One Martini backbone bead per residue (centre of mass of N, CA, C, O) as a GRO file, in nm:
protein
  320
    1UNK     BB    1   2.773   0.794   1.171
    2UNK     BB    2   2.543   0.595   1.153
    3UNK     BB    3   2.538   0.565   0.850
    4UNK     BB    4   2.830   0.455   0.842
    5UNK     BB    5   2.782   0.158   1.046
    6UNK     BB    6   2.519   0.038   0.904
    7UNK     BB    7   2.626   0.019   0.596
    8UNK     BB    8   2.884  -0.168   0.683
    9UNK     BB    9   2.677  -0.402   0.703
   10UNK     BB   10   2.555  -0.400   0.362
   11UNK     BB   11   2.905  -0.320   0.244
   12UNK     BB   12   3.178  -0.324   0.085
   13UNK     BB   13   3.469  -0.157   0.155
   14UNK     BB   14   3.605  -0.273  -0.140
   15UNK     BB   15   3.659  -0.334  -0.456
   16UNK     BB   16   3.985  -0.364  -0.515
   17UNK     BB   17   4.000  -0.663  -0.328
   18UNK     BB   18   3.821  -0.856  -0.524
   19UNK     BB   19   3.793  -1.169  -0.558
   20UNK     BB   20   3.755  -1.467  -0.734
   21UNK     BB   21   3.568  -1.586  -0.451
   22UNK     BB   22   3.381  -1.360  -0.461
   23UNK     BB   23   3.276  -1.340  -0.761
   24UNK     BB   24   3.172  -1.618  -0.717
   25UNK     BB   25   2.992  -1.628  -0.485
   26UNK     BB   26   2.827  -1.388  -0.587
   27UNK     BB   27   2.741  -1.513  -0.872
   28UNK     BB   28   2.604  -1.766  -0.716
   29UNK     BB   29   2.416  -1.623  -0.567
   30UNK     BB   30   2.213  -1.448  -0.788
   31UNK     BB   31   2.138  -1.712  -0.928
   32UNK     BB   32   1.985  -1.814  -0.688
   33UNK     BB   33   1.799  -1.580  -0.694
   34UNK     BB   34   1.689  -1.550  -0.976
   35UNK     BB   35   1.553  -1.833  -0.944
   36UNK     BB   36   1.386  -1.747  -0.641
   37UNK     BB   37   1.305  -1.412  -0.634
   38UNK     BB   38   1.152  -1.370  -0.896
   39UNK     BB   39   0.992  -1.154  -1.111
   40UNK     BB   40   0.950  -0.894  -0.919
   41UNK     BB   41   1.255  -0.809  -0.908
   42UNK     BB   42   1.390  -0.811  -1.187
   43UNK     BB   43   1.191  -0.568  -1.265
   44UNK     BB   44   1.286  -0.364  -1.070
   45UNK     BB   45   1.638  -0.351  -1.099
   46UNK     BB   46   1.613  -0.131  -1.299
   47UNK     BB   47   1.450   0.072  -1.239
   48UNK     BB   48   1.618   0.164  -0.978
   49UNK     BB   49   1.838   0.219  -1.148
   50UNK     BB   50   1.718   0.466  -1.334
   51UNK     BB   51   1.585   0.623  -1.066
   52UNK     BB   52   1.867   0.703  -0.940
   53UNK     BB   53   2.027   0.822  -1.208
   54UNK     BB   54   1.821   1.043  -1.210
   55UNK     BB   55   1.823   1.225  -0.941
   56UNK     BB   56   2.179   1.262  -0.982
   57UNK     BB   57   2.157   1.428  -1.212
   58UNK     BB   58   1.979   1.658  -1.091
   59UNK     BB   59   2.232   1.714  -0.904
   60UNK     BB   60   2.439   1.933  -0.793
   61UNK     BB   61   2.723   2.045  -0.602
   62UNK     BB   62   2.598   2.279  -0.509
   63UNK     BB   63   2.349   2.170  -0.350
   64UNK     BB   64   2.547   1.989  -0.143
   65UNK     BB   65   2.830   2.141  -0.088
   66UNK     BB   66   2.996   2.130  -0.370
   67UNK     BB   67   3.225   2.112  -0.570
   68UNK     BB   68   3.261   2.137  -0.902
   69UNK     BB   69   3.533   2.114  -1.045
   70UNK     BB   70   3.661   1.921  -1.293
   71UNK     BB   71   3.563   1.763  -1.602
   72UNK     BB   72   3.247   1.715  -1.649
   73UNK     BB   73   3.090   1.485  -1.859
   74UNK     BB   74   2.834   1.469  -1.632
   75UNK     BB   75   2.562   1.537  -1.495
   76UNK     BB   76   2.591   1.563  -1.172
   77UNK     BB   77   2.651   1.365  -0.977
   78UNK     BB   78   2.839   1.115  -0.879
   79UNK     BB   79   2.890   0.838  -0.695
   80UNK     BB   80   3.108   0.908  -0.510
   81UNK     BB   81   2.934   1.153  -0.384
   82UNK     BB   82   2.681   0.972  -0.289
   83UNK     BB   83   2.827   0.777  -0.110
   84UNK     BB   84   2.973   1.009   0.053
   85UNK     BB   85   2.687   1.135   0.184
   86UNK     BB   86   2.573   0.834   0.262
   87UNK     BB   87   2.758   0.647   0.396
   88UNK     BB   88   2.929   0.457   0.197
   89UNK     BB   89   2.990   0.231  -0.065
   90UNK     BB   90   3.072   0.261  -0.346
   91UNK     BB   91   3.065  -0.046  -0.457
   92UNK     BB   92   2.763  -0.045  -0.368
   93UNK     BB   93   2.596   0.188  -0.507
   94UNK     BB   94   2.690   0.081  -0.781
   95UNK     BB   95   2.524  -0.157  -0.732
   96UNK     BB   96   2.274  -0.030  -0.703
   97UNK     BB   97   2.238   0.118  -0.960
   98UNK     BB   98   2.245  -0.130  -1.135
   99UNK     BB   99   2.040  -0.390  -1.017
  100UNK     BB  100   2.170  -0.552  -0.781
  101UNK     BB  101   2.118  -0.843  -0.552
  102UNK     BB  102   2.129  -0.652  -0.247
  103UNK     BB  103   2.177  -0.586   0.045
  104UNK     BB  104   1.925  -0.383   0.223
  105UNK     BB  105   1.856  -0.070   0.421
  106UNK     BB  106   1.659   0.163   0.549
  107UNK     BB  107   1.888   0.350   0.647
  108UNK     BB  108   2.056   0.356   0.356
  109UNK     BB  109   1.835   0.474   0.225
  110UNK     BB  110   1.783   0.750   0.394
  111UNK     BB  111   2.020   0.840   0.313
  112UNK     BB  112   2.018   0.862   0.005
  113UNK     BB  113   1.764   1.019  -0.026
  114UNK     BB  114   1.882   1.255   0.137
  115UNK     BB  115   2.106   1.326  -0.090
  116UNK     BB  116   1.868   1.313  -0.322
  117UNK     BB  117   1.652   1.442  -0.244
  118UNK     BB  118   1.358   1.332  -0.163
  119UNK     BB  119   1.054   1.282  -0.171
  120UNK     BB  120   0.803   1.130  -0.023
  121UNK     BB  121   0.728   0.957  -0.302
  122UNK     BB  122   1.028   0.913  -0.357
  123UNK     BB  123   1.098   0.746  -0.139
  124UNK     BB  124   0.864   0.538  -0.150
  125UNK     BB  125   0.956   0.447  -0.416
  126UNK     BB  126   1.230   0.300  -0.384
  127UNK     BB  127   1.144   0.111  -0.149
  128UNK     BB  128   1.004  -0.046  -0.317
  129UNK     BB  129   1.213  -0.120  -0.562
  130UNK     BB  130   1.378  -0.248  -0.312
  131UNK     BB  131   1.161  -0.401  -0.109
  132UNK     BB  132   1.141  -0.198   0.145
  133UNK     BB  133   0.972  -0.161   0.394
  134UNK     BB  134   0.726   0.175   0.419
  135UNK     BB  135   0.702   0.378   0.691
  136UNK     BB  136   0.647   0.697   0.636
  137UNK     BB  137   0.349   0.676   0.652
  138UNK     BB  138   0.012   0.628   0.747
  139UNK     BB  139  -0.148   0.612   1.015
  140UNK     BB  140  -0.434   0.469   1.169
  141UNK     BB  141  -0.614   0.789   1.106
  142UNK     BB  142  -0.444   1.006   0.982
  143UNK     BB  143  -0.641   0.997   0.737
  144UNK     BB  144  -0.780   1.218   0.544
  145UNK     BB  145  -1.032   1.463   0.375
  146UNK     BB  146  -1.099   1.667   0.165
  147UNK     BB  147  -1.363   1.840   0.125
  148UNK     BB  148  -1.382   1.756  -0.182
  149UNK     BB  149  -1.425   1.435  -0.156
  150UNK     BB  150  -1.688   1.488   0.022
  151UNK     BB  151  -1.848   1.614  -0.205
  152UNK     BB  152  -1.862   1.406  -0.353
  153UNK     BB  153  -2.005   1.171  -0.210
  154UNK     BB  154  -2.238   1.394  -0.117
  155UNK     BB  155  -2.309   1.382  -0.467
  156UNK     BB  156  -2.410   1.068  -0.473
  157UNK     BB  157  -2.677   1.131  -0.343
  158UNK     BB  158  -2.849   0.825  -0.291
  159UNK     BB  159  -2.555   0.699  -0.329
  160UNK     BB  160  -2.380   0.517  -0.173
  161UNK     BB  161  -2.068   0.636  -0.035
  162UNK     BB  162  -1.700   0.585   0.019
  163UNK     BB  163  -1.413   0.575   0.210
  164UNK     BB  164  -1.105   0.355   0.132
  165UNK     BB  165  -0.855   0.216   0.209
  166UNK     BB  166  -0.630  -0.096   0.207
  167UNK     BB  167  -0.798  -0.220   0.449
  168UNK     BB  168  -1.095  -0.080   0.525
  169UNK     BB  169  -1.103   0.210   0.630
  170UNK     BB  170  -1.283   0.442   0.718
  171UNK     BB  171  -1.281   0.783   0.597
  172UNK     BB  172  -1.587   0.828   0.437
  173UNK     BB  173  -1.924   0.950   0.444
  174UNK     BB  174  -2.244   0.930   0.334
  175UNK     BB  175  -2.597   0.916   0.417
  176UNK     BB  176  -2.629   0.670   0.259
  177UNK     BB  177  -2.388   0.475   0.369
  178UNK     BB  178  -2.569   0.504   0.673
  179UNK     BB  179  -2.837   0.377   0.601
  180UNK     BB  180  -2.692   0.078   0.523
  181UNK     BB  181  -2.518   0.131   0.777
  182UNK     BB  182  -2.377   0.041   1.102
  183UNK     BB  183  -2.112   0.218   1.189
  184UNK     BB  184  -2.068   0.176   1.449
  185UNK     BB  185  -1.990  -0.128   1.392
  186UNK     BB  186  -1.657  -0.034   1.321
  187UNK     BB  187  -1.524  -0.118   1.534
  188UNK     BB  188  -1.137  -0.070   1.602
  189UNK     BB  189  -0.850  -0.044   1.699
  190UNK     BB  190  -0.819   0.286   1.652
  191UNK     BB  191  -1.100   0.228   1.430
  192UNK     BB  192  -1.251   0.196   1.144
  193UNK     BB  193  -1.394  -0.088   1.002
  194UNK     BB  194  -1.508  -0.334   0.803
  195UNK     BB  195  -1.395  -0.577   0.886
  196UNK     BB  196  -1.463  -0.609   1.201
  197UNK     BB  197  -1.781  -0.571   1.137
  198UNK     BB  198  -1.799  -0.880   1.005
  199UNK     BB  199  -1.594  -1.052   1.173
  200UNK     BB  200  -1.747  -0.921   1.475
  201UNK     BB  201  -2.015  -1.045   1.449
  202UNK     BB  202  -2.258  -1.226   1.639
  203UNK     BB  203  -2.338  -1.335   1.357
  204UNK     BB  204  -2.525  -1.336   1.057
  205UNK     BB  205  -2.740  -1.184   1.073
  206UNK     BB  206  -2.564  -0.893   1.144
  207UNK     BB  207  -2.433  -0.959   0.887
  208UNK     BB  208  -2.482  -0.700   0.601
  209UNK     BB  209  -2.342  -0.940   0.446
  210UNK     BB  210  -2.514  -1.215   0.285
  211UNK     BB  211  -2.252  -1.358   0.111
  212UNK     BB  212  -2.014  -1.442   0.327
  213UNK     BB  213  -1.887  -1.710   0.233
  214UNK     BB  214  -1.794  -1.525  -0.089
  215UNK     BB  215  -1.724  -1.245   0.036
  216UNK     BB  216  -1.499  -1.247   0.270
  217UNK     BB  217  -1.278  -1.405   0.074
  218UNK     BB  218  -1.243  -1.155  -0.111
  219UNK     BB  219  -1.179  -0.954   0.100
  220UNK     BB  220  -0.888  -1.081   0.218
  221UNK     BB  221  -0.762  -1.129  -0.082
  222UNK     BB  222  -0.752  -0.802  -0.111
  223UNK     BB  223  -0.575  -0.746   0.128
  224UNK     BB  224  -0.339  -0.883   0.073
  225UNK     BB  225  -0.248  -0.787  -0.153
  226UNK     BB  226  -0.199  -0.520   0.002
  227UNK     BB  227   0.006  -0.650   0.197
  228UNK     BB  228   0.256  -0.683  -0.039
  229UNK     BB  229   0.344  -0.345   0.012
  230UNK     BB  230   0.377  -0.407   0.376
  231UNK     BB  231   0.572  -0.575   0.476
  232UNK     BB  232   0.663  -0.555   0.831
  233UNK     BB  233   0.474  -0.336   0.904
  234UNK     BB  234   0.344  -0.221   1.159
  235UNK     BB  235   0.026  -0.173   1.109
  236UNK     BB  236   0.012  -0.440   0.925
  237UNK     BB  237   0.118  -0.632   1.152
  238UNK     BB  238  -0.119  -0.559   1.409
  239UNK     BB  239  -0.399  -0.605   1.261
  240UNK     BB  240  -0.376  -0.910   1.147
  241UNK     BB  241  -0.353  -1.008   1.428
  242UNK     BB  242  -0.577  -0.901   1.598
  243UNK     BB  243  -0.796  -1.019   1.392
  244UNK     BB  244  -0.726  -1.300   1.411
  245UNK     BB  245  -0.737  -1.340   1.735
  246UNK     BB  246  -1.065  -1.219   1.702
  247UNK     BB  247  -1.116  -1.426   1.407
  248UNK     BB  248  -1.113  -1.731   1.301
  249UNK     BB  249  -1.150  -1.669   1.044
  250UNK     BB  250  -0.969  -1.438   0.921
  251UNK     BB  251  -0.764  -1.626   0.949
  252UNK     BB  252  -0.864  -1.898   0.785
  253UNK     BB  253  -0.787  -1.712   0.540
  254UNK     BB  254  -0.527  -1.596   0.567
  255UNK     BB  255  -0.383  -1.827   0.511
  256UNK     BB  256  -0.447  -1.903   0.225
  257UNK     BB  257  -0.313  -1.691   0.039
  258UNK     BB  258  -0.514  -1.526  -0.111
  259UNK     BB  259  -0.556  -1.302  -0.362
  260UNK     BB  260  -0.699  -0.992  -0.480
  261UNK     BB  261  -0.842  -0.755  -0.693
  262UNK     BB  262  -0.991  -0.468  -0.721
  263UNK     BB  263  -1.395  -0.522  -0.813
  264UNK     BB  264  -1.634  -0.526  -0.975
  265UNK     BB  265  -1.966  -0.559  -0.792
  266UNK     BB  266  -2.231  -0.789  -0.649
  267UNK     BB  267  -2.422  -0.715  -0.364
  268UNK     BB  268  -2.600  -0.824  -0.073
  269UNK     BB  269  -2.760  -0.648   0.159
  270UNK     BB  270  -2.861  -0.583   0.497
  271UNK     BB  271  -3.166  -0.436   0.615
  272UNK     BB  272  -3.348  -0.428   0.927
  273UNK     BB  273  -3.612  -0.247   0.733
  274UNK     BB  274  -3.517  -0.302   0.411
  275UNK     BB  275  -3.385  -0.528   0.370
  276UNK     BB  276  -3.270  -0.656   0.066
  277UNK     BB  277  -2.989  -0.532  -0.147
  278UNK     BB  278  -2.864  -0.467  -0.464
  279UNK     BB  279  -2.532  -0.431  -0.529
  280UNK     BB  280  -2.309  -0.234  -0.748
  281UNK     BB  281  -1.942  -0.191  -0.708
  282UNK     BB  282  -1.742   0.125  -0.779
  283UNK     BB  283  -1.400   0.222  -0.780
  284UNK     BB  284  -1.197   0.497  -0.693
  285UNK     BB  285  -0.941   0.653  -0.757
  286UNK     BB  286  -0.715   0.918  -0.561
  287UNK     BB  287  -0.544   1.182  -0.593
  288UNK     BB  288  -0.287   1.174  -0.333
  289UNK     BB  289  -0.442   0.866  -0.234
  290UNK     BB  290  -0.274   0.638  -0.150
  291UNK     BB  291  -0.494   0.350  -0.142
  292UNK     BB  292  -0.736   0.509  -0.222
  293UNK     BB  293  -1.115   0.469  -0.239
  294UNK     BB  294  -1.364   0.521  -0.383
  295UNK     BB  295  -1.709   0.376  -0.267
  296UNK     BB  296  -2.016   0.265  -0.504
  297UNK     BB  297  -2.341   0.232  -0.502
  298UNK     BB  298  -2.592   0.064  -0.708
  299UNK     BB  299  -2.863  -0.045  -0.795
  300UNK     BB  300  -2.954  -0.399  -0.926
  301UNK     BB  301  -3.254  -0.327  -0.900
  302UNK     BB  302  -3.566  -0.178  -0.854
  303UNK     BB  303  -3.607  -0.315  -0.545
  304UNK     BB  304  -3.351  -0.166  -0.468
  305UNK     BB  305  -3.424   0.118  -0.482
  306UNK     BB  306  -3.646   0.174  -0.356
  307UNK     BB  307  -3.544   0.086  -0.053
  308UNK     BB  308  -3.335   0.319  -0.059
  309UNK     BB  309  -3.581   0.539  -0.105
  310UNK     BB  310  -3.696   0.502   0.185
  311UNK     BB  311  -3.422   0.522   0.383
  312UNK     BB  312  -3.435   0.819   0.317
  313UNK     BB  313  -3.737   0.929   0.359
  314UNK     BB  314  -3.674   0.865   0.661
  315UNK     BB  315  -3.444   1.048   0.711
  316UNK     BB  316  -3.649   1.320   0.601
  317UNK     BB  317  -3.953   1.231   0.741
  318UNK     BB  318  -4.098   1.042   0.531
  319UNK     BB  319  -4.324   0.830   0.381
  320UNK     BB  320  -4.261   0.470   0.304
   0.00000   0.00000   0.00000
């Protein structure tokens, strides 16, 4: 009854009484989507047509509990079953397989999802595609790393790296990571967070990057980016906001809405006792951990080897 009632106000009761004064409406309103409301839209929804068509074939009347019919002369359910079943406007869903740009809402996805059996890579999949945020995924703080990843990790010390999320959450580090950065200070509400400790470093000594003038805009740029598939969702715009609150450099960084996609870079560190040493920092994304990648670091000079293996040293109680 829910989704009967939710849906209902999200497409039209009865295709079979539209008028030429509707379908004039919606096709000047879609003209007018069509040119404002860019092109990563109009490339989506074939991709959402292709995506439910693909679904409703894989599943049987039997699989939902309905009669097998007579007559059928394509594989999987109609559209009018899919409809029946998701509690919506047969002309709304078969609008939605078309991949015409009409209003969704996530309660109306969920049915559908339901409907479809969806699993849920494939759930998450859908909502992308409709443009709707997607909250179903991992909470901060709730993402684990598993054992196998944590080994790949401290198989490349002495070379420091970390398990980052797309925040920049730490969820994982090896004792190299552990010797170049003071982890403690990485601290932000029920999270460990990179930027909360770049961002809110009690000066310039403090901050661990030395070039924090061209780094920090860079990894904002790289925030934003992420954070345009997730535009809406509790959790990142909760982040955005406290750190605002928290830091007036990273508001105005954020405001700039400046983009930038992760990648090989060259980085310089401080520490406290080993000196500056130059790394360059290279991705891996991880099979299984959406929006996750390994980031292992090198020396990119012979003097910055060095110091990174006296750090080692020191930690095994080695003479520096």
């Amino acid at each position: 009854m829910t989704a009967m009632t939710t849906a209902g106000a999200d497409h039209p009761a009865s295709g079979a009484q539209e008028t030429r004064e509707v379908r004039a409406t919606r096709e000047a309103r879609a003209a007018r989507e069509a040119q404002s409301g860019g092109r990563s839209g109009s490339r989506r929804r074939p991709e959402l047509a292709a995506f439910l068509r693909s679904r409703r074939a894989r599943l049987a009347p039997a699989d939902v509990g309905m009669p097998p019919g007579l007559r059928r002369r394509t594989p999987g359910l109609r559209r009018e079953e899919v409809a029946q079943l998701s509690g919506v406007g047969v002309t709304w869903y078969t609008w939605l397989e078309q991949g015409r740009p009409i209003k969704v809402s996530a309660q109306v996805l969920d049915a559908v999802a339901r409907t479809l059996r969806l699993d849920r890579p494939e759930r998450e999949h859908l909502y992308h595609l409709a443009e709707v945020p997607y909250e179903g995924g991992t909470q901060p703080g709730s993402q684990s790393v598993s054992p196998q990843i944590q080994g790949v990790i401290d198989a490349l010390d002495p070379r420091p790296a970390v398990v980052y999320n797309a925040r920049y959450d730490v969820l994982a580090t090896n004792h190299a990571y552990r010797d170049l950065f003071v982890t403690d200070r990485f601290g932000g509400p029920g999270r460990s967070n990179v930027l909360w400790a770049l961002f809110t470093a009690a000066d310039a000594e403090h901050c661990p990057v030395v070039c924090h003038e061209l780094e920090l805009p860079l990894m904002v740029a790289q925030l934003r980016s992420a954070y345009g598939r997730h535009v809406g969702e509790p959790a990142w715009e909760s982040f955005v906001k406290e750190l605002s609150a928290a830091s007036d450099r990273f508001a105005e960084l954020w405001r700039s809405g400046n983009v930038q996609p992760p990648g090989p870079r060259v980085k310089t560190f401080r520490h406290q006792d080993a000196g500056e040493m130059r790394m360059t920092s290279v991705s891996l994304e991880i099979n299984g951990m959406p929006e996750c990648r390994i980031v292992a670091y090198t020396p990119d000079d012979e003097e910055s080897g060095r110091r990174l293996e006296r750090l080692r040293a020191a930690r095994d109680g080695g003479a520096a």
